[in-house]
CSV table of C-alpha atoms in Angstrom, one decimal:
chain,number,residue,atom,x,y,z
A,1,MET,CA,18.2,-6.8,-31.2
A,2,SER,CA,16.3,-4.0,-29.5
A,3,THR,CA,16.9,-0.5,-30.7
A,4,PHE,CA,18.1,0.3,-27.2
A,5,ASP,CA,20.5,-2.7,-26.9
A,6,ASN,CA,24.3,-2.1,-26.6
A,7,PRO,CA,25.7,-2.2,-30.2
A,8,PHE,CA,29.3,-2.6,-28.9
A,9,ASP,CA,28.6,-5.9,-27.2
A,10,PRO,CA,30.2,-8.6,-29.4
A,11,ASP,CA,28.0,-11.3,-28.0
A,12,ARG,CA,24.7,-9.6,-28.9
A,13,ARG,CA,23.0,-9.9,-32.3
A,14,LEU,CA,21.7,-7.0,-34.5
A,15,ARG,CA,19.6,-9.5,-36.4
A,16,VAL,CA,16.9,-11.7,-35.1
A,17,GLU,CA,17.5,-15.1,-36.7
A,18,GLY,CA,17.3,-17.6,-33.9
A,19,CYS,CA,18.4,-17.2,-30.3
A,20,SER,CA,21.7,-15.4,-30.2
A,21,CYS,CA,23.1,-17.0,-27.0
A,22,GLY,CA,21.8,-20.5,-27.2
A,23,HIS,CA,20.3,-20.4,-23.7
A,24,HIS,CA,16.7,-19.9,-24.6
A,25,ALA,CA,14.1,-22.2,-26.1
A,26,SER,CA,12.8,-19.5,-28.4
A,27,GLU,CA,13.7,-16.1,-29.7
A,28,ALA,CA,10.8,-14.6,-27.7
A,29,GLU,CA,12.3,-15.9,-24.5
A,30,HIS,CA,15.7,-14.5,-25.5
A,31,HIS,CA,14.2,-11.2,-26.4
A,32,ALA,CA,12.4,-10.9,-23.1
A,33,ALA,CA,15.6,-11.7,-21.2
A,34,ALA,CA,17.6,-9.2,-23.3
A,35,GLN,CA,15.1,-6.5,-22.6
A,36,LEU,CA,15.5,-6.9,-18.9
A,37,GLN,CA,19.3,-6.6,-19.2
A,38,VAL,CA,19.0,-3.6,-21.4
A,39,GLN,CA,16.6,-1.8,-19.0
A,40,ALA,CA,19.1,-2.3,-16.1
A,41,GLN,CA,21.8,-0.7,-18.2
A,42,VAL,CA,19.8,2.4,-19.0
A,43,GLU,CA,21.2,5.0,-16.6
A,44,SER,CA,19.8,8.1,-18.2
A,45,GLU,CA,17.9,9.4,-21.1
A,46,GLN,CA,21.1,10.5,-22.7
A,47,LYS,CA,22.5,7.0,-22.6
A,48,ARG,CA,19.3,5.7,-24.1
A,49,TYR,CA,19.6,8.0,-27.1
A,50,GLU,CA,23.2,7.2,-27.6
A,51,GLY,CA,22.3,3.6,-27.8
A,52,VAL,CA,19.7,4.2,-30.5
A,53,VAL,CA,22.1,6.3,-32.6
A,54,ALA,CA,25.0,3.9,-32.2
A,55,SER,CA,22.8,0.9,-33.1
A,56,ALA,CA,21.8,2.5,-36.4
A,57,VAL,CA,25.4,3.4,-37.2
A,58,MET,CA,26.7,-0.1,-36.4
A,59,ARG,CA,24.0,-1.7,-38.5
A,60,ALA,CA,25.0,0.5,-41.5
A,61,MET,CA,28.8,-0.3,-41.1
A,62,PHE,CA,28.4,-4.0,-40.3
A,63,PRO,CA,25.4,-5.4,-42.1
A,64,LYS,CA,26.4,-8.9,-41.0
A,65,ASP,CA,26.6,-9.8,-37.4
A,66,ALA,CA,29.6,-12.0,-37.8
A,67,ALA,CA,31.8,-9.1,-39.1
A,68,ARG,CA,30.6,-6.8,-36.3
A,69,ARG,CA,31.4,-9.4,-33.6
A,70,ALA,CA,34.8,-10.2,-35.0
A,71,PHE,CA,35.6,-6.4,-35.1
A,72,LEU,CA,34.5,-5.8,-31.6
A,73,LYS,CA,36.3,-8.9,-30.2
A,74,SER,CA,39.5,-7.8,-31.8
A,75,VAL,CA,39.6,-4.1,-30.7
A,76,GLY,CA,37.2,-4.0,-27.7
A,77,ALA,CA,34.1,-1.9,-27.2
A,78,ALA,CA,35.8,1.2,-26.0
A,79,THR,CA,38.2,1.4,-28.9
A,80,ALA,CA,35.4,0.7,-31.3
A,81,ALA,CA,33.4,3.5,-29.9
A,82,ALA,CA,36.3,5.9,-30.1
A,83,ALA,CA,37.1,4.9,-33.7
A,84,LEU,CA,33.5,5.2,-34.7
A,85,SER,CA,33.3,8.7,-33.3
A,86,GLN,CA,36.2,9.8,-35.5
A,87,PHE,CA,34.2,9.0,-38.6
A,88,PHE,CA,30.7,9.8,-37.5
A,89,PRO,CA,29.6,12.6,-35.1
A,90,LEU,CA,27.8,10.4,-32.6
A,91,GLY,CA,27.4,13.3,-30.1
A,92,THR,CA,25.8,15.6,-32.6
A,93,ALA,CA,23.6,12.9,-33.9
A,94,THR,CA,22.5,12.0,-30.4
A,95,GLU,CA,21.6,15.6,-29.6
A,96,ALA,CA,19.6,15.9,-32.7
A,97,PHE,CA,17.8,12.7,-31.9
A,98,ALA,CA,17.1,13.8,-28.4
A,99,GLU,CA,15.5,17.0,-29.6
A,100,GLY,CA,13.1,15.0,-31.8
A,101,GLY,CA,12.7,14.8,-35.5
A,102,PRO,CA,9.9,14.5,-38.1
A,103,LEU,CA,7.0,12.3,-37.0
A,104,GLU,CA,7.2,8.9,-38.6
A,105,LYS,CA,3.4,8.7,-38.6
A,106,LYS,CA,0.9,11.5,-37.9
A,107,ASP,CA,-2.4,9.7,-38.3
A,108,LEU,CA,-2.9,7.3,-35.4
A,109,LYS,CA,-5.6,5.1,-33.9
A,110,VAL,CA,-5.9,4.8,-30.2
A,111,GLY,CA,-8.5,2.6,-28.6
A,112,PHE,CA,-10.3,3.3,-25.3
A,113,ILE,CA,-13.0,1.9,-23.1
A,114,PRO,CA,-15.7,4.5,-22.3
A,115,ILE,CA,-14.8,5.1,-18.6
A,116,THR,CA,-13.5,8.1,-16.7
A,117,CYS,CA,-10.1,6.3,-16.3
A,118,ALA,CA,-9.5,7.1,-19.9
A,119,THR,CA,-10.0,10.8,-19.4
A,120,PRO,CA,-6.6,12.1,-20.5
A,121,ILE,CA,-6.6,9.9,-23.7
A,122,ILE,CA,-10.1,10.9,-24.6
A,123,MET,CA,-10.0,14.6,-23.8
A,124,ALA,CA,-6.7,15.1,-25.6
A,125,ALA,CA,-8.7,14.8,-28.9
A,126,PRO,CA,-11.5,17.3,-28.5
A,127,MET,CA,-9.3,19.7,-26.4
A,128,GLY,CA,-6.5,19.8,-28.9
A,129,PHE,CA,-3.6,18.2,-27.0
A,130,TYR,CA,-2.8,15.8,-29.9
A,131,ALA,CA,-3.1,18.5,-32.5
A,132,LYS,CA,-0.7,20.7,-30.5
A,133,ASN,CA,2.0,18.1,-30.9
A,134,GLY,CA,1.4,17.5,-34.6
A,135,LEU,CA,-0.8,14.4,-34.4
A,136,ASN,CA,-4.1,13.5,-35.9
A,137,VAL,CA,-5.4,10.9,-33.4
A,138,ASP,CA,-8.6,9.0,-33.9
A,139,VAL,CA,-9.7,7.8,-30.4
A,140,ILE,CA,-11.9,4.8,-30.9
A,141,LYS,CA,-14.5,3.6,-28.4
A,142,THR,CA,-14.0,-0.2,-27.9
A,143,ALA,CA,-16.3,-2.7,-26.3
A,144,GLY,CA,-14.1,-4.5,-23.8
A,145,TRP,CA,-10.6,-5.2,-22.6
A,146,ALA,CA,-10.0,-8.4,-24.5
A,147,VAL,CA,-10.9,-6.5,-27.7
A,148,ILE,CA,-8.5,-3.6,-26.8
A,149,ARG,CA,-5.8,-6.2,-26.3
A,150,ASP,CA,-6.4,-8.1,-29.5
A,151,LYS,CA,-6.7,-4.9,-31.6
A,152,THR,CA,-3.4,-3.6,-30.3
A,153,LEU,CA,-1.6,-6.9,-30.8
A,154,ASN,CA,-2.7,-7.2,-34.4
A,155,LYS,CA,-1.8,-3.5,-35.0
A,156,GLU,CA,-5.3,-2.2,-35.7
A,157,TYR,CA,-4.6,0.3,-32.9
A,158,ASP,CA,-1.2,2.1,-32.7
A,159,ALA,CA,-1.6,2.4,-28.9
A,160,ALA,CA,-4.4,2.0,-26.4
A,161,HIS,CA,-6.0,2.8,-23.0
A,162,MET,CA,-5.2,-0.4,-21.0
A,163,LEU,CA,-5.6,-1.6,-17.4
A,164,SER,CA,-2.3,-1.2,-15.7
A,165,PRO,CA,-1.8,-5.0,-15.3
A,166,MET,CA,-2.4,-5.7,-18.9
A,167,PRO,CA,1.0,-4.7,-20.4
A,168,LEU,CA,2.7,-6.9,-17.7
A,169,ALA,CA,0.4,-9.8,-18.6
A,170,ILE,CA,1.1,-9.3,-22.4
A,171,THR,CA,4.8,-9.1,-21.9
A,172,MET,CA,4.9,-12.3,-19.7
A,173,GLY,CA,2.5,-14.1,-22.1
A,174,VAL,CA,-0.3,-14.5,-19.5
A,175,GLY,CA,-3.6,-14.8,-21.3
A,176,SER,CA,-2.1,-14.1,-24.7
A,177,ASN,CA,1.1,-14.8,-26.7
A,178,PRO,CA,4.1,-13.0,-25.1
A,179,LEU,CA,5.0,-9.7,-26.8
A,180,PRO,CA,7.2,-7.0,-25.2
A,181,TYR,CA,4.8,-4.2,-24.2
A,182,THR,CA,5.3,-0.9,-22.4
A,183,MET,CA,3.4,1.3,-20.1
A,184,PRO,CA,5.0,4.8,-20.1
A,185,ALA,CA,2.2,6.6,-18.3
A,186,VAL,CA,-0.5,6.0,-15.7
A,187,GLU,CA,-3.9,7.4,-16.7
A,188,ASN,CA,-5.6,7.7,-13.4
A,189,ILE,CA,-5.1,6.9,-9.7
A,190,ASN,CA,-8.1,6.0,-7.5
A,191,GLY,CA,-11.4,6.4,-9.3
A,192,GLN,CA,-13.0,3.0,-8.7
A,193,ALA,CA,-15.5,1.7,-6.1
A,194,ILE,CA,-17.4,-1.4,-4.9
A,195,THR,CA,-21.0,-0.9,-5.8
A,196,LEU,CA,-23.8,-3.1,-4.5
A,197,ALA,CA,-27.4,-3.6,-5.5
A,198,VAL,CA,-29.8,-1.5,-3.5
A,199,LYS,CA,-31.4,-4.6,-2.1
A,200,HIS,CA,-28.1,-5.2,-0.1
A,201,LYS,CA,-28.2,-1.9,1.8
A,202,ASP,CA,-28.4,-3.8,5.0
A,203,LYS,CA,-25.4,-6.0,4.2
A,204,ARG,CA,-22.5,-3.7,4.7
A,205,ASP,CA,-20.3,-6.3,6.4
A,206,PRO,CA,-18.4,-8.3,3.7
A,207,LYS,CA,-18.8,-11.4,6.0
A,208,ASP,CA,-22.4,-11.3,4.9
A,209,TRP,CA,-21.5,-11.6,1.2
A,210,LYS,CA,-21.0,-15.4,0.9
A,211,GLY,CA,-22.7,-16.5,-2.3
A,212,PHE,CA,-22.6,-13.1,-3.9
A,213,LYS,CA,-21.9,-12.7,-7.6
A,214,PHE,CA,-19.5,-9.9,-8.4
A,215,ALA,CA,-18.3,-8.4,-11.7
A,216,VAL,CA,-14.9,-7.0,-12.5
A,217,PRO,CA,-13.9,-5.6,-15.9
A,218,PHE,CA,-11.2,-8.1,-16.7
A,219,ASP,CA,-9.1,-10.9,-15.1
A,220,TYR,CA,-5.9,-8.8,-15.4
A,221,SER,CA,-7.2,-5.7,-13.7
A,222,MET,CA,-6.7,-3.7,-10.6
A,223,HIS,CA,-10.4,-4.2,-10.0
A,224,ASN,CA,-10.0,-8.0,-9.8
A,225,TYR,CA,-7.0,-7.8,-7.5
A,226,LEU,CA,-8.4,-5.1,-5.2
A,227,LEU,CA,-11.8,-6.9,-4.9
A,228,ARG,CA,-10.0,-10.2,-4.0
A,229,TYR,CA,-7.7,-8.4,-1.6
A,230,TYR,CA,-10.7,-6.7,0.1
A,231,LEU,CA,-12.6,-9.9,0.4
A,232,ALA,CA,-9.7,-11.9,1.7
A,233,GLU,CA,-8.9,-9.3,4.3
A,234,HIS,CA,-12.5,-9.8,5.6
A,235,GLY,CA,-12.0,-13.6,5.7
A,236,LEU,CA,-13.6,-14.6,2.4
A,237,ASP,CA,-11.9,-16.8,-0.1
A,238,PRO,CA,-12.7,-15.1,-3.5
A,239,ASP,CA,-12.4,-18.4,-5.3
A,240,VAL,CA,-14.7,-20.3,-2.9
A,241,ASP,CA,-17.1,-18.0,-1.1
A,242,VAL,CA,-18.2,-15.8,-3.9
A,243,GLN,CA,-18.3,-15.8,-7.7
A,244,ILE,CA,-16.3,-13.3,-9.7
A,245,ARG,CA,-16.9,-12.9,-13.4
A,246,ALA,CA,-15.5,-10.5,-16.1
A,247,VAL,CA,-18.1,-8.1,-17.4
A,248,PRO,CA,-17.3,-5.2,-19.8
A,249,PRO,CA,-17.7,-1.9,-17.9
A,250,PRO,CA,-20.5,-0.6,-20.1
A,251,GLU,CA,-22.6,-3.6,-19.2
A,252,MET,CA,-22.2,-3.5,-15.5
A,253,VAL,CA,-25.1,-1.3,-14.5
A,254,ALA,CA,-27.5,-3.3,-16.8
A,255,ASN,CA,-26.4,-6.5,-15.1
A,256,LEU,CA,-26.9,-5.0,-11.7
A,257,ARG,CA,-30.4,-3.8,-12.7
A,258,ALA,CA,-31.3,-7.3,-14.1
A,259,ASP,CA,-30.2,-9.0,-10.9
A,260,ASN,CA,-27.5,-11.0,-12.7
A,261,ILE,CA,-24.9,-9.8,-10.2
A,262,ASP,CA,-25.0,-8.5,-6.6
A,263,GLY,CA,-22.3,-5.9,-7.1
A,264,PHE,CA,-19.2,-5.0,-8.9
A,265,LEU,CA,-15.8,-3.5,-8.3
A,266,GLY,CA,-15.7,-1.3,-11.4
A,267,PRO,CA,-14.5,1.9,-12.9
A,268,ASP,CA,-16.5,5.1,-13.0
A,269,PRO,CA,-18.8,6.3,-14.4
A,270,MET,CA,-20.5,2.9,-13.7
A,271,ASN,CA,-20.5,3.3,-9.9
A,272,GLN,CA,-22.1,6.8,-10.1
A,273,ARG,CA,-24.4,5.8,-12.9
A,274,ALA,CA,-25.8,2.9,-10.8
A,275,VAL,CA,-26.6,5.5,-8.1
A,276,TYR,CA,-28.0,7.9,-10.7
A,277,ASP,CA,-30.3,5.2,-12.0
A,278,GLY,CA,-31.4,4.1,-8.5
A,279,VAL,CA,-30.1,0.5,-8.8
A,280,GLY,CA,-27.0,0.6,-6.7
A,281,PHE,CA,-25.1,2.3,-3.9
A,282,ILE,CA,-21.4,2.9,-3.3
A,283,HIS,CA,-20.2,0.6,-0.6
A,284,ILE,CA,-16.6,1.9,-0.5
A,285,LEU,CA,-14.3,3.8,-2.8
A,286,THR,CA,-11.1,2.0,-3.7
A,287,LYS,CA,-9.0,5.0,-2.5
A,288,ASP,CA,-10.1,3.8,1.0
A,289,ILE,CA,-8.6,0.4,0.2
A,290,TRP,CA,-5.4,1.8,-1.2
A,291,GLU,CA,-4.9,5.6,-1.4
A,292,GLY,CA,-3.3,6.5,-4.7
A,293,HIS,CA,-3.5,3.1,-6.4
A,294,PRO,CA,-3.1,3.0,-10.2
A,295,CYS,CA,-5.9,1.8,-12.4
A,296,CYS,CA,-5.7,2.5,-16.1
A,297,ALA,CA,-2.8,3.4,-18.3
A,298,PHE,CA,-1.5,4.5,-21.7
A,299,ALA,CA,0.2,1.5,-23.3
A,300,ALA,CA,2.0,0.7,-26.6
A,301,SER,CA,4.1,-2.2,-27.9
A,302,LYS,CA,7.9,-2.0,-27.6
A,303,GLU,CA,7.9,-2.2,-31.4
A,304,PHE,CA,5.9,1.0,-31.7
A,305,VAL,CA,8.2,2.8,-29.1
A,306,THR,CA,11.4,1.8,-30.8
A,307,THR,CA,10.4,2.0,-34.5
A,308,MET,CA,8.5,5.3,-34.2
A,309,PRO,CA,10.4,7.2,-31.5
A,310,ASN,CA,9.3,10.7,-32.6
A,311,THR,CA,5.7,9.7,-33.0
A,312,TYR,CA,5.8,7.9,-29.7
A,313,GLY,CA,7.3,10.9,-28.0
A,314,ALA,CA,4.7,13.2,-29.4
A,315,LEU,CA,1.9,10.9,-28.4
A,316,LEU,CA,3.2,10.4,-24.9
A,317,LYS,CA,3.8,14.1,-24.5
A,318,SER,CA,0.2,14.9,-25.5
A,319,ILE,CA,-1.2,12.4,-22.9
A,320,ILE,CA,1.0,13.7,-20.1
A,321,GLU,CA,0.1,17.3,-20.9
A,322,ALA,CA,-3.6,16.3,-20.9
A,323,THR,CA,-3.0,14.4,-17.6
A,324,ALA,CA,-1.4,17.6,-16.1
A,325,PHE,CA,-4.5,19.6,-17.1
A,326,ALA,CA,-6.9,16.9,-15.7
A,327,HIS,CA,-5.0,16.9,-12.4
A,328,LYS,CA,-6.2,20.5,-11.7
A,329,ALA,CA,-9.5,20.6,-9.9
A,330,GLU,CA,-10.6,23.8,-11.6
A,331,ASN,CA,-10.6,22.1,-15.0
A,332,ARG,CA,-12.8,19.1,-14.1
A,333,LYS,CA,-16.2,20.6,-15.1
A,334,GLN,CA,-14.8,21.6,-18.4
A,335,ILE,CA,-13.4,18.1,-18.9
A,336,ALA,CA,-16.7,16.5,-18.0
A,337,GLU,CA,-18.4,18.5,-20.7
A,338,ALA,CA,-15.7,17.5,-23.3
A,339,ILE,CA,-15.9,13.7,-22.6
A,340,ALA,CA,-19.7,13.4,-22.0
A,341,PRO,CA,-20.9,13.1,-25.7
A,342,ALA,CA,-22.0,9.9,-27.2
A,343,ASN,CA,-18.8,9.2,-29.2
A,344,TYR,CA,-16.9,9.3,-25.9
A,345,LEU,CA,-18.5,8.3,-22.6
A,346,ASN,CA,-22.1,8.8,-23.5
A,347,GLN,CA,-23.1,9.8,-20.0
A,348,PRO,CA,-25.1,12.7,-18.4
A,349,GLN,CA,-22.7,15.5,-17.7
A,350,ILE,CA,-23.9,15.7,-14.1
A,351,VAL,CA,-22.8,12.1,-13.5
A,352,LEU,CA,-19.3,12.9,-14.7
A,353,GLU,CA,-19.1,16.1,-12.7
A,354,GLN,CA,-20.0,14.3,-9.5
A,355,ILE,CA,-17.1,11.9,-10.2
A,356,LEU,CA,-14.5,14.3,-11.3
A,357,THR,CA,-15.2,17.0,-8.7
A,358,GLY,CA,-15.6,14.5,-5.9
A,359,THR,CA,-18.9,15.8,-4.6
A,360,PHE,CA,-21.4,13.1,-5.1
A,361,ALA,CA,-24.5,11.2,-4.0
A,362,ASP,CA,-23.6,7.7,-2.6
A,363,GLY,CA,-27.0,6.1,-3.0
A,364,LEU,CA,-27.5,5.8,0.7
A,365,GLY,CA,-29.0,9.3,1.1
A,366,ASN,CA,-25.6,11.1,1.6
A,367,VAL,CA,-23.8,13.7,-0.3
A,368,VAL,CA,-20.1,12.9,0.0
A,369,THR,CA,-17.1,15.1,-0.6
A,370,GLN,CA,-13.9,13.3,-1.6
A,371,PRO,CA,-11.8,15.7,-3.8
A,372,ASN,CA,-9.4,13.0,-4.9
A,373,ARG,CA,-12.1,10.3,-5.5
A,374,VAL,CA,-10.3,10.2,-8.8
A,375,ASP,CA,-7.0,11.9,-9.7
A,376,PHE,CA,-4.6,12.0,-12.6
A,377,ASP,CA,-0.9,11.3,-12.0
A,378,PRO,CA,1.1,9.9,-15.0
A,379,PHE,CA,4.2,8.6,-13.2
A,380,PRO,CA,4.5,4.8,-13.7
A,381,TRP,CA,5.9,3.7,-10.4
A,382,GLN,CA,7.7,0.4,-10.9
A,383,SER,CA,6.6,-0.6,-7.3
A,384,PHE,CA,3.0,-0.6,-8.6
A,385,ALA,CA,4.0,-3.2,-11.2
A,386,ILE,CA,5.8,-5.3,-8.5
A,387,TRP,CA,2.6,-5.3,-6.3
A,388,ILE,CA,0.5,-6.3,-9.3
A,389,MET,CA,2.7,-9.2,-10.0
A,390,THR,CA,2.5,-10.4,-6.4
A,391,GLN,CA,-1.2,-10.5,-6.7
A,392,MET,CA,-1.0,-12.3,-10.1
A,393,LYS,CA,1.1,-14.9,-8.4
A,394,ARG,CA,-1.1,-15.0,-5.3
A,395,TRP,CA,-4.2,-15.9,-7.4
A,396,GLY,CA,-2.5,-18.4,-9.7
A,397,GLN,CA,-2.2,-16.3,-12.8
A,398,ILE,CA,1.6,-16.7,-12.8
A,399,LYS,CA,3.8,-19.4,-11.2
A,400,GLY,CA,7.4,-20.1,-10.4
A,401,ASP,CA,10.2,-17.6,-10.0
A,402,VAL,CA,9.4,-14.0,-11.1
A,403,ASP,CA,11.9,-11.3,-11.9
A,404,TYR,CA,9.8,-8.7,-10.3
A,405,ALA,CA,12.1,-5.7,-10.5
A,406,GLY,CA,13.4,-6.6,-14.0
A,407,ILE,CA,9.9,-7.0,-15.6
A,408,ALA,CA,8.7,-3.8,-13.8
A,409,ALA,CA,11.6,-1.8,-15.2
A,410,GLN,CA,11.1,-3.3,-18.7
A,411,VAL,CA,7.4,-2.5,-18.9
A,412,TYR,CA,6.8,0.6,-16.7
A,413,LEU,CA,8.9,3.2,-18.5
A,414,ALA,CA,9.7,5.7,-15.7
A,415,THR,CA,12.5,7.4,-17.6
A,416,ASP,CA,10.3,8.5,-20.4
A,417,ALA,CA,7.6,9.7,-18.0
A,418,THR,CA,10.2,11.7,-16.0
A,419,ARG,CA,11.5,13.7,-19.0
A,420,LEU,CA,8.0,14.5,-20.4
A,421,MET,CA,6.5,15.3,-17.0
A,422,THR,CA,9.2,17.8,-16.5
A,423,GLU,CA,8.5,19.4,-19.9
A,424,ALA,CA,4.8,19.5,-18.9
A,425,GLY,CA,5.6,21.5,-15.8
A,426,LEU,CA,5.0,18.6,-13.4
A,427,THR,CA,7.5,17.5,-10.8
A,428,PRO,CA,8.4,13.8,-11.3
A,429,PRO,CA,9.7,11.6,-8.4
A,430,THR,CA,13.4,11.1,-8.1
A,431,THR,CA,13.1,7.3,-7.6
A,432,THR,CA,11.1,4.7,-9.4
A,433,THR,CA,9.9,2.7,-6.4
A,434,LYS,CA,8.2,3.5,-3.1
A,435,SER,CA,6.5,1.7,-0.3
A,436,PHE,CA,2.7,2.1,0.3
A,437,VAL,CA,0.0,0.8,2.4
A,438,VAL,CA,-2.9,-1.4,1.3
A,439,MET,CA,-5.6,-1.9,4.0
A,440,GLY,CA,-3.2,-1.3,6.8
A,441,LYS,CA,-0.4,-3.6,5.5
A,442,THR,CA,2.8,-1.9,4.2
A,443,PHE,CA,4.2,-3.2,0.9
A,444,ASP,CA,8.0,-3.1,0.5
A,445,PRO,CA,8.8,-3.5,-3.2
A,446,ALA,CA,12.2,-4.9,-2.3
A,447,LYS,CA,10.6,-7.9,-0.6
A,448,PRO,CA,7.8,-9.1,-2.8
A,449,GLU,CA,8.0,-12.8,-1.9
A,450,ASP,CA,7.9,-12.0,1.8
A,451,TYR,CA,4.8,-9.9,1.2
A,452,LEU,CA,3.2,-12.7,-0.8
A,453,ALA,CA,4.0,-15.3,1.9
A,454,SER,CA,2.2,-13.1,4.5
A,455,PHE,CA,-1.3,-13.9,3.1
A,456,LYS,CA,-3.2,-16.7,4.6
A,457,ILE,CA,-5.8,-16.7,1.9
A,458,ARG,CA,-4.4,-17.4,-1.6
A,459,LYS,CA,-4.9,-19.8,-4.4
A,460,ALA,CA,-3.4,-23.3,-3.7
A,461,SER,CA,-0.3,-24.0,-5.8
């Protein structure tokens, strides 16, 4: 049973032996379904804390599920809660829990890929945001996204910098064994580009790209979905007319230089580094495909969130505070200096300044000013997750019926972000979903299947 499940439901188990309802082939499937129900019941942060405290008390009073279920069925949940409150001060305990307690673990390892999308996670170490919240965090440079995923799954990392689709894929068991995962904060919005080799300066029309070889960082990435979307909107089938391969971001510029690829849709600093090195030019910023799109995120397992709530809260608070700092344009040059060293991004500071300030050379002889080329907004809009899942289904990564809203709510923890954004002086949204426009087409998160059906180019079922 999840820490956040309702302990007064007689048909739910507090132990994990087997499937508790008999309707699922495995406990993993049961757990995933249970998490969706739980998230729908979470009406406020106060309710969430009450569930945590009540779960702990009920476990102590009824070590065996059979006794707890018999008690609840005989007296009812409301009577049980009232009786429990007479013997244990649930209200006081809940308030104490909400205010936070001793950190369960102070020394943490957080993995990151050396790209500007990880800016808040990285800068929170040298600029003291982790230490301010009582944490000693070792941020560890990691080679690629599959390695990040595997090291978090086997608990070498306590949490990680991930691509925003990855926690969804992990939770659904796409590309790995299913494990409930969470994404409580977006790291960056915008901040990517399509970069082409300098030899293609005369091929600015995507219709001329048939036969091109493109790189993206990972199969489950905004880069993959945005590149496919862009190509399809220009009449190219990304599975037929071009080749798309996964290449770790640190290797993208070298592959472009070696003529192994014609271009990439990748994160910075790779786009700007290709310009700096004279091997590529920026064809289009992804903000011009979808203004305000998410890219990378802070992610952690549901187990970490529920078993170490104080540590999790301190870690998330540190990252949101760092994100708030990074959002301010006047701080960007200071941040570029902090994250440039070899143990972080290992890039010339001038390259990072061009990216973070939004005044940059495009490789075509122009100096461009785009203040929000990259920005930092931590709120995990659940409509982002729904859009991502439509694209996963569009390109054959997932099949069948998808509980879009349920999975989005389970993985993208908007409630946690709202509370901590407020504490950090930010103004969080009052809703968890919104409509937005991608290349002129409006996405309504309430109608994902209609949106999916509107595309002429998609992977055959």
